[in-house]
Tab-separated table of C-alpha atoms and ligand atoms in Angstrom:
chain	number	residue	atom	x	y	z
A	29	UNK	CA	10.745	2.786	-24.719
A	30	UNK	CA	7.749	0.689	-25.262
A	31	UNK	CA	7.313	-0.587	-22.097
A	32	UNK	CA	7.696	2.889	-20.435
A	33	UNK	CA	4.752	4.230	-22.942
A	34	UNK	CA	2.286	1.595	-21.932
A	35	UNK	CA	3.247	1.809	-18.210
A	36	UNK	CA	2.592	5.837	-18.784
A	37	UNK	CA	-0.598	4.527	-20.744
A	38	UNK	CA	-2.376	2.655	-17.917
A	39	UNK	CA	-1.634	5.489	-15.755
A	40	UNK	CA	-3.174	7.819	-17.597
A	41	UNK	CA	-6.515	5.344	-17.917
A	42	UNK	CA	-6.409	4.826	-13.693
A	43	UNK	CA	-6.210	8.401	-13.227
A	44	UNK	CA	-8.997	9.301	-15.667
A	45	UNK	CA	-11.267	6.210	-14.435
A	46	UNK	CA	-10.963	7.447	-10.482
A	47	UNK	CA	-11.824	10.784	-11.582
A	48	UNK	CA	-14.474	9.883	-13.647
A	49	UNK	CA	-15.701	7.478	-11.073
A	50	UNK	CA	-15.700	10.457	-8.934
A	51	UNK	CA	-17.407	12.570	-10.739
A	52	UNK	CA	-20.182	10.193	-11.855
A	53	UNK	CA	-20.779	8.554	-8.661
A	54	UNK	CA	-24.088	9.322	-6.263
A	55	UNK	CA	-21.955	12.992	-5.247
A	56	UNK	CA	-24.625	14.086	-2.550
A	57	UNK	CA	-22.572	13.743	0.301
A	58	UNK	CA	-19.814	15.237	-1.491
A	59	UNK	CA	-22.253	18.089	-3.101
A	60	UNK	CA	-24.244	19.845	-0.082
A	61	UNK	CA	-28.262	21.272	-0.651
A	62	UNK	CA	-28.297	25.067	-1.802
A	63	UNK	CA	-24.720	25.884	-1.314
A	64	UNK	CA	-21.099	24.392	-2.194
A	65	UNK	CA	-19.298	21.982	0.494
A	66	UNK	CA	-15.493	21.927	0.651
A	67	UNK	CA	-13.798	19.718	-1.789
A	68	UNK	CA	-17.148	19.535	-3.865
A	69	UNK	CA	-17.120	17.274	-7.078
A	70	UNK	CA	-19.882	17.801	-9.448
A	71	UNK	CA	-23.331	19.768	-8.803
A	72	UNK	CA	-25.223	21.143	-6.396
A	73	UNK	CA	-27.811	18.385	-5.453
A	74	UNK	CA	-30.967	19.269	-7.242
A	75	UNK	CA	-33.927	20.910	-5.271
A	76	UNK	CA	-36.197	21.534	-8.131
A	77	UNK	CA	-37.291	18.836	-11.089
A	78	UNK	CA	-35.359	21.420	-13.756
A	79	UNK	CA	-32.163	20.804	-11.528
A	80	UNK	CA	-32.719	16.869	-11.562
A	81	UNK	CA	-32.641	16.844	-15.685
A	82	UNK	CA	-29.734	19.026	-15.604
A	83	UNK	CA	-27.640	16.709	-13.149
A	84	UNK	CA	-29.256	13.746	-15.423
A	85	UNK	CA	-28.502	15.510	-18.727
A	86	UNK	CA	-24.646	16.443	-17.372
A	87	UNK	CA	-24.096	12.545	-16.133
A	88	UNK	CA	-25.101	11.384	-19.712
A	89	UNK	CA	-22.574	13.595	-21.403
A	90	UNK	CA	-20.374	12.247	-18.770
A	91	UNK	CA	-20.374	9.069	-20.347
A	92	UNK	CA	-20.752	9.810	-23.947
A	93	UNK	CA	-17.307	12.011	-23.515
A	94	UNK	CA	-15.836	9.411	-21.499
A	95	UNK	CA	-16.782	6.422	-24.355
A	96	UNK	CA	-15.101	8.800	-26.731
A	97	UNK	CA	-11.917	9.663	-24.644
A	98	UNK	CA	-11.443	6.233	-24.003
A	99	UNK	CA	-12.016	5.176	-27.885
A	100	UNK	CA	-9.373	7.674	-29.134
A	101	UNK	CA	-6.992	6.646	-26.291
A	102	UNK	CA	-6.992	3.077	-27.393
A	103	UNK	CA	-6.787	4.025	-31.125
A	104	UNK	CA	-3.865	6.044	-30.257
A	105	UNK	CA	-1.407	3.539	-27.941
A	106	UNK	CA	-2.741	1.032	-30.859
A	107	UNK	CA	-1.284	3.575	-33.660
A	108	UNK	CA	1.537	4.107	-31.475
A	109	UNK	CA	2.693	0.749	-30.227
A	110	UNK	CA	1.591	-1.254	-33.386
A	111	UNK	CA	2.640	1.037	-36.612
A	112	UNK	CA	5.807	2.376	-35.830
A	113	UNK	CA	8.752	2.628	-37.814
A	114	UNK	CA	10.112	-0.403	-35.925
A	115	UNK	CA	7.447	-2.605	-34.871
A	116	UNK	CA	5.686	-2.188	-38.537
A	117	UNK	CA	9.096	-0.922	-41.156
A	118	UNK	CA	7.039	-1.258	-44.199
A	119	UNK	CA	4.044	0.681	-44.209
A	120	UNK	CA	0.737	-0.765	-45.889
A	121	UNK	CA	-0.561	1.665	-48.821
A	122	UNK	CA	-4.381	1.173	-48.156
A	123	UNK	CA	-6.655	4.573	-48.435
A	124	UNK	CA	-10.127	4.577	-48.442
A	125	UNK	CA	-12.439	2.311	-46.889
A	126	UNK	CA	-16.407	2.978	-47.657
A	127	UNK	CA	-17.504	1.296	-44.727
A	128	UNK	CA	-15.092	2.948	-41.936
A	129	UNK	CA	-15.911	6.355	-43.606
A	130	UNK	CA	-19.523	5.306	-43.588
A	131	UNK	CA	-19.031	4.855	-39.854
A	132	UNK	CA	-17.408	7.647	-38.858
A	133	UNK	CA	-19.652	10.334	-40.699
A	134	UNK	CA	-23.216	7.933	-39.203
A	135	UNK	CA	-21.888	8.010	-35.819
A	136	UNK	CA	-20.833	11.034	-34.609
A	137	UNK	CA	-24.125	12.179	-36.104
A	138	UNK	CA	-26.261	9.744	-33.711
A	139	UNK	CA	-24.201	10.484	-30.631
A	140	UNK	CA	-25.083	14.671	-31.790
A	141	UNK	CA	-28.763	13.759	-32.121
A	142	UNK	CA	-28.788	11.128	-28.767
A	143	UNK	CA	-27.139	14.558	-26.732
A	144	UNK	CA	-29.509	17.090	-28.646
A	145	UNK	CA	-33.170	15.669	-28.056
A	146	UNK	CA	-32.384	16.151	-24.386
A	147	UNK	CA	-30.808	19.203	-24.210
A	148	UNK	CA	-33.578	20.907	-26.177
A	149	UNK	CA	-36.100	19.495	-24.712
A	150	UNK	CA	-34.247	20.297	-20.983
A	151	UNK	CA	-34.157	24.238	-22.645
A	152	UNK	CA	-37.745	24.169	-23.628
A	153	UNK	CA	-38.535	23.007	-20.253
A	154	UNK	CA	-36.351	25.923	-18.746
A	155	UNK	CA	-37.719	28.928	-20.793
A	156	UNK	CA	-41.381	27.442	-20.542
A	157	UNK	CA	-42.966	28.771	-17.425
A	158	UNK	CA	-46.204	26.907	-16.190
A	159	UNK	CA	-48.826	28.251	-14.628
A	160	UNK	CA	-47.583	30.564	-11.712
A	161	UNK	CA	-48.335	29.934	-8.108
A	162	UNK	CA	-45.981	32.913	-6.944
A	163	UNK	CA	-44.609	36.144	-8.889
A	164	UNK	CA	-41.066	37.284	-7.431
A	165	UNK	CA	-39.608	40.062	-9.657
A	166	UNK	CA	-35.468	40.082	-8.652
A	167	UNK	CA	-34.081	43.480	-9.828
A	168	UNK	CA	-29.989	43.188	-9.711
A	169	UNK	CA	-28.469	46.468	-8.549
A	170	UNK	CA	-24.587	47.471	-8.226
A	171	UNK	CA	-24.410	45.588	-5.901
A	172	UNK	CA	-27.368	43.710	-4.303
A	173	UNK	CA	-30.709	42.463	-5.343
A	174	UNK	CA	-34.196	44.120	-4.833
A	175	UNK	CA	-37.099	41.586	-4.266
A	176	UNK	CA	-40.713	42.213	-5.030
A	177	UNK	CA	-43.826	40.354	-4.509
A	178	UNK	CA	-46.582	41.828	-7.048
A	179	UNK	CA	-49.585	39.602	-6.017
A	180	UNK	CA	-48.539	39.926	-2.223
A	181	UNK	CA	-49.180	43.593	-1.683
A	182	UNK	CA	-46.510	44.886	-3.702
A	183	UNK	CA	-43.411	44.994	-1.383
A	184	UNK	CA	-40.402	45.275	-1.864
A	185	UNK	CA	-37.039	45.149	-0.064
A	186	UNK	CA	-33.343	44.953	-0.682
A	187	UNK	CA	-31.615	42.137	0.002
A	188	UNK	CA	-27.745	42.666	1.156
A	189	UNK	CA	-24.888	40.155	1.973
A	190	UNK	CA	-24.205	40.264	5.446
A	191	UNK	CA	-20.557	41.216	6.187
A	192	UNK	CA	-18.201	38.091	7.652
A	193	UNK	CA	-17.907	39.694	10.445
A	194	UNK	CA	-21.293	40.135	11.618
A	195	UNK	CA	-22.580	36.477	10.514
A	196	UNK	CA	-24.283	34.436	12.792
A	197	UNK	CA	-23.491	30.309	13.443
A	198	UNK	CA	-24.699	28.734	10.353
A	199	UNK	CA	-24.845	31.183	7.999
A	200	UNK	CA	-22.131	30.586	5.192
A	201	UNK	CA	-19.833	33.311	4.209
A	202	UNK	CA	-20.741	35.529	0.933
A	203	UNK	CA	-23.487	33.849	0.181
A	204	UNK	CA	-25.733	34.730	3.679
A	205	UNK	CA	-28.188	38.012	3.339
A	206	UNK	CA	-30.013	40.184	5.287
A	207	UNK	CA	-32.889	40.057	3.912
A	208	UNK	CA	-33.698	36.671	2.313
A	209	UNK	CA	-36.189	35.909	-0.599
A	210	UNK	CA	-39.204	33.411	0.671
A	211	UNK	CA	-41.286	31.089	-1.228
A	212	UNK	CA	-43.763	28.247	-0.479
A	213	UNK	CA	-42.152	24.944	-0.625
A	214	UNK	CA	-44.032	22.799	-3.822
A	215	UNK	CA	-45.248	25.860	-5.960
A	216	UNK	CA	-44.254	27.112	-8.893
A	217	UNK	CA	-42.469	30.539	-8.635
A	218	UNK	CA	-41.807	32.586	-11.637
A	219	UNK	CA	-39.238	34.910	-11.307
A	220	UNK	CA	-39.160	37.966	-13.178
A	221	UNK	CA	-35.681	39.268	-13.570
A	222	UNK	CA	-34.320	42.278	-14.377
A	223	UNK	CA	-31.534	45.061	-13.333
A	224	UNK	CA	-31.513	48.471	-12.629
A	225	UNK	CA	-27.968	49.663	-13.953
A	226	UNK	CA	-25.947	46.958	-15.646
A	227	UNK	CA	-25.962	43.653	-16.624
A	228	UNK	CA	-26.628	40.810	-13.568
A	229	UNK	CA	-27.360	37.563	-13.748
A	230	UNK	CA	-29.785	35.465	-11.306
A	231	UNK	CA	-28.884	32.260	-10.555
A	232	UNK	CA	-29.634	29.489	-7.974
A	233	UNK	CA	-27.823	25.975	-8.892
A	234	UNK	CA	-29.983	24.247	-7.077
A	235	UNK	CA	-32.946	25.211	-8.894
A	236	UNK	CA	-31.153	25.143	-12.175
A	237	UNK	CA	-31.657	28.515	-12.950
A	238	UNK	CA	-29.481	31.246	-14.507
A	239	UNK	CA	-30.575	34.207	-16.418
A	240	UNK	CA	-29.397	37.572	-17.188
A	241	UNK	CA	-30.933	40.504	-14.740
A	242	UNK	CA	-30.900	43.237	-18.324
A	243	UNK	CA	-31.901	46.642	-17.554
A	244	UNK	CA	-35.051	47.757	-20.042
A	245	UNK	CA	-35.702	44.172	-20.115
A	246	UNK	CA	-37.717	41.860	-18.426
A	247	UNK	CA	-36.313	38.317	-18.433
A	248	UNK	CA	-38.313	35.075	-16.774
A	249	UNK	CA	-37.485	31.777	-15.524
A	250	UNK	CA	-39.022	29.734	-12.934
A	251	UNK	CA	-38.598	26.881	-10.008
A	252	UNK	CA	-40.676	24.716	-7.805
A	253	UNK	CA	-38.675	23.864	-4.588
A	254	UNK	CA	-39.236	20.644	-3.794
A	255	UNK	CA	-37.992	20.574	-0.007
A	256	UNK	CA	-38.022	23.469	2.164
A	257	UNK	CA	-34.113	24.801	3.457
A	258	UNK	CA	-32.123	27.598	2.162
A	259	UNK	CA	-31.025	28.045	-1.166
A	260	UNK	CA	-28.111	29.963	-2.307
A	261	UNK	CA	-26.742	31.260	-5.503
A	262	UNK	CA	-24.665	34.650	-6.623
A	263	UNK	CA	-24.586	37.033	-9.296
A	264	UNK	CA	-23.607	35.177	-12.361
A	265	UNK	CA	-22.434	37.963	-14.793
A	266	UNK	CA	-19.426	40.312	-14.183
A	267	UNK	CA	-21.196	43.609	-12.769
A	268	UNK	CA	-18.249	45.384	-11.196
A	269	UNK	CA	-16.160	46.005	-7.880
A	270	UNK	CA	-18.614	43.802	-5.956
A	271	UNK	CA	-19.829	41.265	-8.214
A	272	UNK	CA	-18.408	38.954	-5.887
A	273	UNK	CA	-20.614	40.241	-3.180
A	274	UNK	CA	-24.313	40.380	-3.947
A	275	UNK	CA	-25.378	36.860	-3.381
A	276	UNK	CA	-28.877	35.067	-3.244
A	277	UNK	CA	-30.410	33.411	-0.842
A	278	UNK	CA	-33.861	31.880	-1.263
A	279	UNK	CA	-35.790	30.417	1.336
A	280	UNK	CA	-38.218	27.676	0.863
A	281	UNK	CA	-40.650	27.347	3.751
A	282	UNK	CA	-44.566	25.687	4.388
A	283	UNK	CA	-47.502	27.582	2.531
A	284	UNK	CA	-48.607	29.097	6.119
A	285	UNK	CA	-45.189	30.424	7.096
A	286	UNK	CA	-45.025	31.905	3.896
A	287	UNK	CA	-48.530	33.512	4.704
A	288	UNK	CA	-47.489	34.302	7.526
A	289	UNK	CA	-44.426	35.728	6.031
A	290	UNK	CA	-46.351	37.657	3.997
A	291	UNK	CA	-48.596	39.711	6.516
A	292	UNK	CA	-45.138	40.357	8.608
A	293	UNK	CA	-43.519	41.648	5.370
A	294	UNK	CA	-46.281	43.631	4.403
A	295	UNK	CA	-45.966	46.082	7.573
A	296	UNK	CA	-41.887	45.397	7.850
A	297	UNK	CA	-41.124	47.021	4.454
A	298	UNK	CA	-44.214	49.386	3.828
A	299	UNK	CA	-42.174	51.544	6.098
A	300	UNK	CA	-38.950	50.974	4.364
A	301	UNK	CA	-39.402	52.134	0.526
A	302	UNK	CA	-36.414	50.203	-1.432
A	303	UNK	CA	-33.187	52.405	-2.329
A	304	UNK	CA	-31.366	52.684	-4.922
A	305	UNK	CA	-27.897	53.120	-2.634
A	306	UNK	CA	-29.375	51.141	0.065
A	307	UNK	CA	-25.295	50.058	1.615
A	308	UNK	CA	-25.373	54.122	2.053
A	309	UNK	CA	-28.748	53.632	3.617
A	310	UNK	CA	-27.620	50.843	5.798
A	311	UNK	CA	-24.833	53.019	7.060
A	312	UNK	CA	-27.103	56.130	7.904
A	313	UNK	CA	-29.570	54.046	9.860
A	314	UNK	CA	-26.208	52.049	11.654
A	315	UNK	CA	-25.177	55.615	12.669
A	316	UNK	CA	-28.252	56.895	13.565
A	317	UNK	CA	-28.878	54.298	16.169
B	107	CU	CU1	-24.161	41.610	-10.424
């Protein structure tokens, strides 16, 4: 019976070690930039410096869990193999130690206090917006986004997931729109957030962002892309039939393109005021042509 335990034992400790090792490891070729890869293990690799302390904040935890799994495993085969009923028939009557009570009330409070000075300050860093480059205010509507630029002319346009069977080589399915948000690549954006009939939520893993798109409310959060590409997220709070369908896609591009951008958008959506049924919209103008 004892041999069968500790056979099960080590097992169970290879098992968790390859997974951890897994997990833990450099993942960016298993992880792909701005949208999941098959067979993923851990994160999106981080485009923005939020992202890297989140990846760096969720490896440390990592460990710390893993020192503690492994600590309570031991304890446990030790408990197991060394006090039974056979290998140990009459049982010391010891109770209290001061020093192994000391102990375990001292340490878990470190290891608390060693995981909270990072995640607070990672939170302050989050909800602290610096000094804008770019204003994007993302308003989540059943079920697609809006996107307007404020201190670019004031346009805005829906942005709508394009169908699977009308996407083009390269774009990934769900998460490819029509209209995609653009920033410069090395500014700071600040995204406004809000939503025009329930509850969304706007989120980009890459960037490390995720907030709630409240209607009445206006919620902010920010990024600074670091490399210019495509970034995708989704809708991050149940919304309804298609909250499966509205996703984001972001992309990052040189300060002139995004000029450039700009000027092109300017004239491409004066003509086009935003709707609040814009799928209906889509329709009309597919059946009008
Ligand atoms: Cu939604």
């Amino acid at each position: 019976m004892t041999g069968v335990l500790r056979v099960l034992c080590v097992a169970l400790a290879a098992v968790t070690m390859i997974g951890i090792g897994g997990l833990a490891g450099p993942d960016a070729a298993l992880a792909g930039l701005g949208q999941p890869s098959p067979w993923q293990l851990g994160m999106q690799e981080a485009a923005a410096p939020v992202m890297k302390d989140v990846v760096w904040f969720h490896d440390l935890l990592l460990w710390i869990i893993t020192a503690i799994v492994a600590l309570v495993l031991v304890l446990l085969v030790v408990v197991t193999l060394r006090f039974n009923a056979k290998a140990n028939p009459t049982p010391s009557r010891t109770t209290h130690n001061t020093l192994i009570e000391v102990l375990w009330t001292v340490v878990p409070v470190i290891i608390l206090v060693v995981i909270a000075v990072p995640s607070f300050r990672i939170m302050f860093v989050q909800l602290n917006t610096p000094q804008a480059d770019v204003t994007v205010k993302a308003t989540g509507k059943q079920w697609f986004w809006s996107y307007a630029y404020p201190d670019q002319g004031k346009f805005e346009f829906d942005s709508l997931m394009v169908p699977e069977g009308e996407l083009k080589p390269g774009q990934p399915r769900l998460l490819a729109v029509d209209n995609e948000m653009v920033v410069p690549v090395g500014k700071v954006v600040r995204v406004q957030v809000t939503g025009a009939d329930v509850i969304h939520a706007f989120a980009v893993p890459s960037f490390g962002i995720k907030i709630d798109a409240v209607p009445g409310r206006l919620n902010e959060t920010w990024f600074k892309a670091e490399r210019e590409g495509v970034y995708y997220g989704q809708c991050s709070e149940l919304c309804g039939k298609d909250h499966a369908f509205m996703p984001i896609a972001v992309r990052v591009v040189s300060e002139q393109a995004f000029t450039a951008w700009v000027e092109d958008a300017k004239k491409k959506y004066a003509a086009v005021p935003p709707s609040a049924d814009a799928p209906q919209l889509a329709v009309a103008q597919a059946v009008a042509d």
